Amino acid sequence: MHHAPTVIIGAGPAGLAAAYELARQGRPPLVVEKRPQVGGMARTETHRGFRFDIGGHRFFTDLPEIHRLWEETMPKDFLPVERLSRIFYRDRFIRYPLELSDLLRTVGLQEGVRILGSYLRAHTRPAREADTFEQWVSSRFGPRLYERFFRSYTEKVWGVPCSELAARLAAERIQGLSLTSALWSALGGRKRLKTLTDRFSYPCRGPGMMWEAFYRRIQALGGSFRLNAELVSIRREGHVVRSVTLAREGRTEEIPAGHLISSIPLRDLVSRLSPRPPVQVARAAGRLVYRDFLLVGLIADRDALFQDQWIYVHSPDVAVGRIQNFKNWSLAMVPDAKKTGLGMEYFCTRGDALWSLDDNTLIQRSAHELEHLGLARRSDVEDGVVYRQTEAYPCYLLNSSSELSTVLHYLSGISNLETIGRNGLHQYDNQDQAMLTGLEAARRLVRDL
């Protein structure tokens, strides 16, 4: 008897992990991906032989299962990399993770004492309930540290005041967004946090190598892919998904679906359900907010610019939020050792002024900002390319939890649908955590069959 396949929407880390687990268990799925290559936001793009990651993707995890999966999938060309990153703050560079002596040299002894005093005063007060990001950080680490190091960068990333961001963002991601955890470590905190690890692994030609290896393995186990395929609709009968309709190469195709695993943004998933869900569910999904992302890849005619793999740019004088130096991740990321490939990362919202700039203007602006920061001359930049990534980061606004609960509760009533990954759960996870959600969804499916 022929059974309809499991269809997986999205070939990012979570979708590929789910697909591999199903194929390994003898249930090869069909994977649908709107781009021409796998990897999602963790993919590697190529321009003139220079490789650019859509954001920096370190392979470091506290999950032994995920670490084994990485090693098993790509046993060769997985390089150990010594981390070096800094923060640009008030025209100076501060080592990250912090060294206390370096911090004091940068901000001065007087300011350092004020920051510590502000922290101690906040630390000795009874903890109060915090609803917003601003309240959470200020109450735990002191208003001075929040104002000096936290607010400007966080608002650059998310595009809204910190008073409109939920405290959940700080609780889950604080160490990845500012100096707080690094300062705590420098001031004597005992626990060394995950994002502050000194060493990580990295595929020699970018993370795309890993996802291409998954792609080949899944195919070898009987799984199939539809690349360049857009999800048009999901047909349901009652509480069961029956099929998906795809648009590909100018044609539409309806595919039966025994089960559906989705890693696409929840608002997109809900909008494609047919029949449409109740109005309150559709409205809640439509109110979920995402932050988009631009990567301007620059090719500089310089053999070396700076030693960091990436730099966080706290300065409000420039729009760039983070700068990747891909040559310092791996020499194989550039085809010519005399040149350097950079990734200028801009956090924006689709349709805003930054997103709407044409590619040439973005390239010229990035070169100007690079010079403004003192990292290179504009004349060093010989070429550039722009990559646009929608729905890169799910936003935790103050009302997000209630909207998300409404959507997930409704979707939980569809018996053969699972949502996974960063966008499928509206959860700002790292790639290892996203992959774990894919593995777990696949195992639940196999267990229930």
Coordinates of C-alpha atoms in Angstrom, one line a residue, residues 37-402:
Q37 CA 20.4 25.7 -2.2
V38 CA 20.0 24.2 1.2
G39 CA 21.1 25.8 4.5
G40 CA 18.5 28.5 5.1
M41 CA 20.0 31.4 7.0
A42 CA 23.0 29.3 7.7
R43 CA 23.9 28.9 4.1
T44 CA 27.1 30.0 2.4
E45 CA 26.9 32.2 -0.7
T46 CA 29.6 32.7 -3.3
H47 CA 30.6 35.7 -5.4
R48 CA 33.7 35.7 -7.7
G49 CA 35.0 32.7 -5.7
F50 CA 34.7 34.6 -2.3
R51 CA 32.5 32.8 0.2
F52 CA 30.1 34.8 2.4
D53 CA 28.0 33.4 5.3
I54 CA 24.6 34.8 5.9
G55 CA 25.7 35.8 9.4
G56 CA 28.5 34.0 11.3
H57 CA 27.7 30.4 12.2
R58 CA 30.0 28.8 14.7
F59 CA 29.7 25.1 15.3
F60 CA 29.8 24.9 19.1
T61 CA 27.3 23.0 21.3
D62 CA 26.6 21.7 24.7
L63 CA 24.4 19.0 23.1
P64 CA 26.5 15.8 22.7
E65 CA 24.0 14.4 20.2
I66 CA 24.3 17.4 17.9
H67 CA 28.1 17.4 18.2
R68 CA 28.2 13.7 17.2
L69 CA 25.9 14.4 14.3
W70 CA 28.1 17.2 12.9
E71 CA 31.2 15.0 13.2
E72 CA 29.5 12.1 11.6
T73 CA 28.1 14.1 8.7
M74 CA 31.3 15.9 7.9
P75 CA 34.3 14.1 9.3
K76 CA 36.8 16.0 7.2
D77 CA 37.3 19.7 6.6
F78 CA 35.9 20.6 10.0
L79 CA 38.5 23.1 11.4
P80 CA 39.2 24.1 15.0
V81 CA 39.1 27.9 15.2
E82 CA 40.5 30.1 18.0
R83 CA 38.0 32.8 18.7
L84 CA 38.9 36.5 18.5
S85 CA 36.2 39.2 18.5
R86 CA 36.0 42.8 19.7
I87 CA 33.4 45.5 20.3
F88 CA 33.6 48.9 18.7
Y89 CA 32.7 51.4 21.4
R90 CA 33.2 55.2 21.3
D91 CA 35.9 55.0 18.6
R92 CA 37.8 52.3 20.5
F93 CA 37.9 48.5 20.4
I94 CA 37.3 46.5 23.5
R95 CA 38.3 42.8 23.6
Y96 CA 35.4 40.4 23.8
P97 CA 35.2 38.4 26.0
L98 CA 36.3 41.2 28.3
E99 CA 39.6 41.4 30.1
L100 CA 39.1 43.7 33.1
S101 CA 42.4 45.6 32.5
D102 CA 41.5 46.2 28.9
L103 CA 38.0 47.5 29.9
L104 CA 39.4 49.9 32.4
R105 CA 42.0 51.2 29.9
T106 CA 39.2 51.8 27.4
V107 CA 36.5 53.4 29.6
G108 CA 38.9 54.7 32.3
L109 CA 39.2 53.8 35.9
Q110 CA 36.6 56.4 37.0
E111 CA 33.9 55.1 34.6
G112 CA 34.8 51.5 35.4
V113 CA 34.2 52.2 39.1
R114 CA 30.9 53.8 38.3
I115 CA 29.8 50.8 36.3
L116 CA 30.8 48.4 39.1
G117 CA 29.0 50.6 41.7
S118 CA 25.9 50.7 39.6
Y119 CA 26.0 46.9 39.3
L120 CA 26.5 46.3 43.0
R121 CA 23.6 48.6 43.9
A122 CA 21.3 46.8 41.6
H123 CA 22.6 43.4 42.7
T124 CA 22.0 44.1 46.4
R125 CA 18.4 45.2 45.9
P126 CA 15.6 42.6 46.0
A127 CA 14.9 41.4 42.5
R128 CA 11.6 42.9 41.1
E129 CA 9.4 41.5 38.4
A130 CA 10.7 42.7 35.0
D131 CA 8.4 42.8 32.0
T132 CA 10.7 44.6 29.6
F133 CA 14.3 44.0 28.3
E134 CA 15.3 47.4 29.8
Q135 CA 13.9 46.5 33.2
W136 CA 15.5 43.0 33.2
V137 CA 19.0 44.3 32.4
S138 CA 18.9 47.4 34.6
S139 CA 17.6 45.5 37.6
R140 CA 20.3 42.8 37.4
F141 CA 23.3 44.6 36.1
G142 CA 22.8 48.2 36.9
P143 CA 21.4 51.2 34.8
R144 CA 24.9 52.4 34.0
L145 CA 26.0 49.3 32.2
Y146 CA 22.7 49.1 30.4
E147 CA 23.0 52.7 29.2
R148 CA 26.7 52.5 28.3
F149 CA 26.9 49.2 26.6
F150 CA 23.5 47.6 26.2
R151 CA 20.9 49.9 24.9
S152 CA 22.4 51.3 21.6
Y153 CA 23.4 47.9 20.2
T154 CA 20.2 46.1 21.2
E155 CA 18.1 48.8 19.7
K156 CA 20.2 48.7 16.5
V157 CA 19.6 44.9 16.3
W158 CA 15.8 45.0 17.0
G159 CA 14.8 48.4 15.7
V160 CA 12.6 49.2 18.7
P161 CA 13.2 50.8 22.1
C162 CA 14.3 48.3 24.8
S163 CA 11.2 49.2 26.7
E164 CA 9.1 47.5 24.0
L165 CA 11.1 44.3 24.0
A166 CA 10.1 41.5 26.3
A167 CA 12.3 40.5 29.3
R168 CA 12.3 37.0 27.7
L169 CA 14.8 38.2 25.1
A170 CA 17.3 39.2 27.8
A171 CA 16.8 36.0 29.8
E172 CA 17.4 33.8 26.8
R173 CA 20.0 35.8 24.8
I174 CA 21.7 38.3 27.1
Q175 CA 25.2 36.8 26.7
G176 CA 25.0 37.0 22.9
L177 CA 23.8 40.6 22.6
S178 CA 26.1 42.8 24.8
L179 CA 28.9 43.0 27.3
T180 CA 26.9 42.0 30.3
S181 CA 28.0 38.3 30.6
A182 CA 31.5 39.1 29.5
L183 CA 31.8 41.8 32.2
W184 CA 30.4 39.5 34.8
S185 CA 33.0 36.9 33.8
A186 CA 35.7 39.5 33.9
L187 CA 34.6 40.7 37.3
G188 CA 34.9 37.2 38.7
G189 CA 31.8 35.3 37.6
R190 CA 32.6 31.6 37.8
K191 CA 30.6 30.2 34.9
R192 CA 32.0 30.6 31.4
L193 CA 29.1 31.0 29.2
K194 CA 28.5 29.1 25.9
T195 CA 28.8 32.1 23.6
L196 CA 32.1 33.1 25.2
T197 CA 33.9 29.9 24.3
D198 CA 37.5 30.4 23.1
R199 CA 37.3 27.7 20.4
F200 CA 34.8 26.5 18.0
S201 CA 34.6 24.3 14.9
Y202 CA 34.0 25.6 11.4
P203 CA 33.7 23.9 7.9
C204 CA 36.7 25.1 5.9
R205 CA 34.6 26.5 3.1
G206 CA 31.8 27.8 5.3
P207 CA 28.7 26.3 7.0
G208 CA 27.1 25.6 3.6
M209 CA 29.5 22.6 3.4
M210 CA 27.7 21.0 6.4
W211 CA 24.2 21.4 4.9
E212 CA 25.3 20.2 1.5
A213 CA 26.7 17.1 3.2
F214 CA 23.3 16.6 4.9
Y215 CA 21.6 17.1 1.5
R216 CA 23.7 14.3 -0.1
R217 CA 23.2 11.9 2.8
I218 CA 19.4 12.4 2.9
Q219 CA 19.3 11.7 -0.9
A220 CA 21.4 8.6 -0.5
L221 CA 18.9 7.3 2.1
G222 CA 16.0 7.9 -0.3
G223 CA 14.9 11.4 0.6
S224 CA 14.0 13.8 -2.1
F225 CA 14.1 17.6 -2.5
R226 CA 12.2 20.3 -4.3
L227 CA 14.4 23.3 -4.5
N228 CA 13.3 26.7 -5.9
A229 CA 9.8 25.7 -4.8
E230 CA 7.4 28.1 -3.0
L231 CA 4.7 26.8 -0.7
V232 CA 1.4 28.1 -2.0
S233 CA -1.2 26.4 0.2
I234 CA -1.8 23.6 2.7
R235 CA -5.0 21.7 2.2
R236 CA -6.7 20.3 5.3
E237 CA -9.7 18.1 5.9
G238 CA -10.8 18.9 9.4
H239 CA -7.8 18.5 11.7
V240 CA -5.6 16.6 9.2
V241 CA -3.3 17.9 6.5
R242 CA -3.9 16.1 3.2
S243 CA -1.6 17.9 0.7
V244 CA 0.6 20.9 -0.1
T245 CA 0.6 22.9 -3.3
L246 CA 3.9 24.2 -4.5
A247 CA 4.9 26.7 -7.2
R248 CA 8.0 25.8 -9.1
E249 CA 9.4 26.9 -12.5
G250 CA 6.2 28.6 -13.4
R251 CA 3.9 25.6 -12.6
T252 CA 1.9 24.5 -9.5
E253 CA 2.0 21.0 -8.2
E254 CA -0.2 19.4 -5.5
I255 CA 1.6 16.8 -3.4
P256 CA -0.1 14.4 -1.0
A257 CA 1.3 14.7 2.6
G258 CA 1.0 12.0 5.2
H259 CA 2.6 14.3 7.7
L260 CA 3.9 17.9 7.5
I261 CA 6.9 19.3 9.4
S262 CA 7.3 23.1 9.0
S263 CA 10.2 25.4 9.8
I264 CA 8.9 28.4 8.0
P265 CA 7.7 31.5 9.9
L266 CA 4.4 30.9 11.7
R267 CA 2.7 33.8 10.1
D268 CA 3.5 32.4 6.6
L269 CA 2.4 28.9 7.7
V270 CA -1.0 30.1 9.0
S271 CA -1.6 32.3 6.0
R272 CA -1.3 29.2 3.7
L273 CA -3.7 27.0 5.5
S274 CA -6.8 26.1 3.5
P275 CA -9.5 26.3 4.8
R276 CA -8.4 29.4 6.6
P277 CA -8.1 29.3 10.4
P278 CA -10.4 31.3 12.7
V279 CA -10.0 35.1 12.4
Q280 CA -8.4 35.4 15.9
V281 CA -5.7 32.9 14.9
A282 CA -5.0 34.6 11.6
R283 CA -4.8 38.0 13.3
A284 CA -2.5 36.6 16.1
A285 CA -0.2 35.1 13.5
G286 CA -0.2 38.3 11.4
R287 CA 0.9 40.3 14.5
L288 CA 4.1 38.1 15.1
V289 CA 7.0 40.4 14.2
Y290 CA 10.4 39.4 12.6
R291 CA 13.6 41.3 12.0
D292 CA 15.1 41.1 8.6
F293 CA 18.8 41.2 7.7
L294 CA 21.1 42.5 5.0
L295 CA 24.6 41.2 4.4
V296 CA 26.8 43.4 2.2
G297 CA 29.7 41.3 1.1
L298 CA 32.8 43.4 0.3
I299 CA 36.0 42.3 -1.4
A300 CA 38.9 44.3 -0.2
D301 CA 42.3 44.5 -2.1
R302 CA 44.2 44.0 1.2
D303 CA 45.8 40.8 2.5
A304 CA 44.9 41.6 6.1
L305 CA 42.7 44.2 7.8
F306 CA 42.1 43.0 11.3
Q307 CA 42.5 39.7 13.2
D308 CA 39.0 39.3 14.5
Q309 CA 36.5 36.8 13.1
W310 CA 33.8 39.4 13.7
I311 CA 33.4 42.8 15.4
Y312 CA 30.3 44.1 17.2
V313 CA 29.6 47.7 16.3
H314 CA 27.9 49.5 19.2
S315 CA 28.5 53.0 17.7
P316 CA 25.3 54.7 16.7
D317 CA 27.3 56.7 14.1
V318 CA 27.0 53.9 11.6
A319 CA 24.2 51.6 10.7
V320 CA 26.3 48.4 10.4
G321 CA 25.8 46.2 13.5
R322 CA 28.4 43.5 13.0
I323 CA 31.3 42.9 10.7
Q324 CA 32.5 39.5 9.6
N325 CA 36.1 38.9 8.4
F326 CA 35.6 35.5 6.6
K327 CA 39.3 35.0 5.9
N328 CA 39.9 34.8 9.6
W329 CA 37.3 32.0 9.9
S330 CA 39.1 30.0 7.3
L331 CA 41.6 30.9 4.6
A332 CA 39.6 28.8 2.1
M333 CA 36.8 31.4 2.2
V334 CA 38.8 33.6 -0.2
P335 CA 40.2 32.5 -3.6
D336 CA 43.1 34.9 -3.4
A337 CA 45.2 35.2 -0.2
K338 CA 46.1 38.8 -1.2
K339 CA 42.5 39.9 -0.8
T340 CA 39.9 39.9 2.1
G341 CA 36.2 39.1 2.1
L342 CA 34.1 41.0 4.6
G343 CA 30.4 40.7 5.6
M344 CA 28.8 44.0 6.7
E345 CA 25.7 43.0 8.6
Y346 CA 22.7 45.3 8.8
F347 CA 19.6 44.6 10.9
C348 CA 16.5 46.1 9.3
T349 CA 12.8 45.5 8.4
R350 CA 11.7 44.7 5.0
G351 CA 10.4 47.8 3.2
D352 CA 12.2 50.3 5.5
A353 CA 14.7 52.9 4.3
L354 CA 17.7 50.7 4.7
W355 CA 16.1 47.6 3.1
S356 CA 14.9 49.7 0.2
L357 CA 18.3 51.0 -0.9
D358 CA 19.6 49.6 -4.1
D359 CA 22.6 47.2 -4.1
N360 CA 25.1 49.7 -5.4
T361 CA 24.1 52.3 -2.8
L362 CA 24.4 49.7 0.0
I363 CA 27.9 48.7 -1.2
Q364 CA 29.1 52.3 -1.3
R365 CA 27.6 53.0 2.1
S366 CA 29.3 49.9 3.6
A367 CA 32.6 50.9 2.2
H368 CA 32.2 54.4 3.7
E369 CA 31.3 53.0 7.1
L370 CA 34.3 50.7 7.0
E371 CA 36.5 53.7 6.5
H372 CA 34.7 55.7 9.2
L373 CA 35.4 52.9 11.6
G374 CA 39.1 53.0 10.7
L375 CA 39.2 49.4 9.4
A376 CA 40.0 50.1 5.8
R377 CA 40.0 52.8 3.1
R378 CA 37.1 53.1 0.8
S379 CA 39.5 52.8 -2.1
D380 CA 40.5 49.3 -0.8
V381 CA 37.0 48.0 -1.6
E382 CA 37.1 46.7 -5.2
D383 CA 33.7 44.9 -5.4
G384 CA 30.6 44.0 -3.4
V385 CA 27.5 42.0 -3.4
V386 CA 24.2 42.2 -1.4
Y387 CA 22.3 39.3 0.2
R388 CA 18.8 39.9 1.7
Q389 CA 17.4 37.6 4.3
T390 CA 13.8 38.0 5.4
E391 CA 12.5 36.8 8.8
A392 CA 16.0 36.3 10.1
Y393 CA 15.1 36.9 13.8
P394 CA 11.8 36.3 15.6
C395 CA 11.1 39.4 17.7
Y396 CA 10.1 39.1 21.4
L397 CA 7.8 42.1 21.8
L398 CA 5.7 42.7 24.9
N399 CA 2.6 41.1 23.3
S400 CA 4.4 38.2 21.5
S401 CA 3.8 35.6 24.1
S402 CA 0.0 35.8 24.0

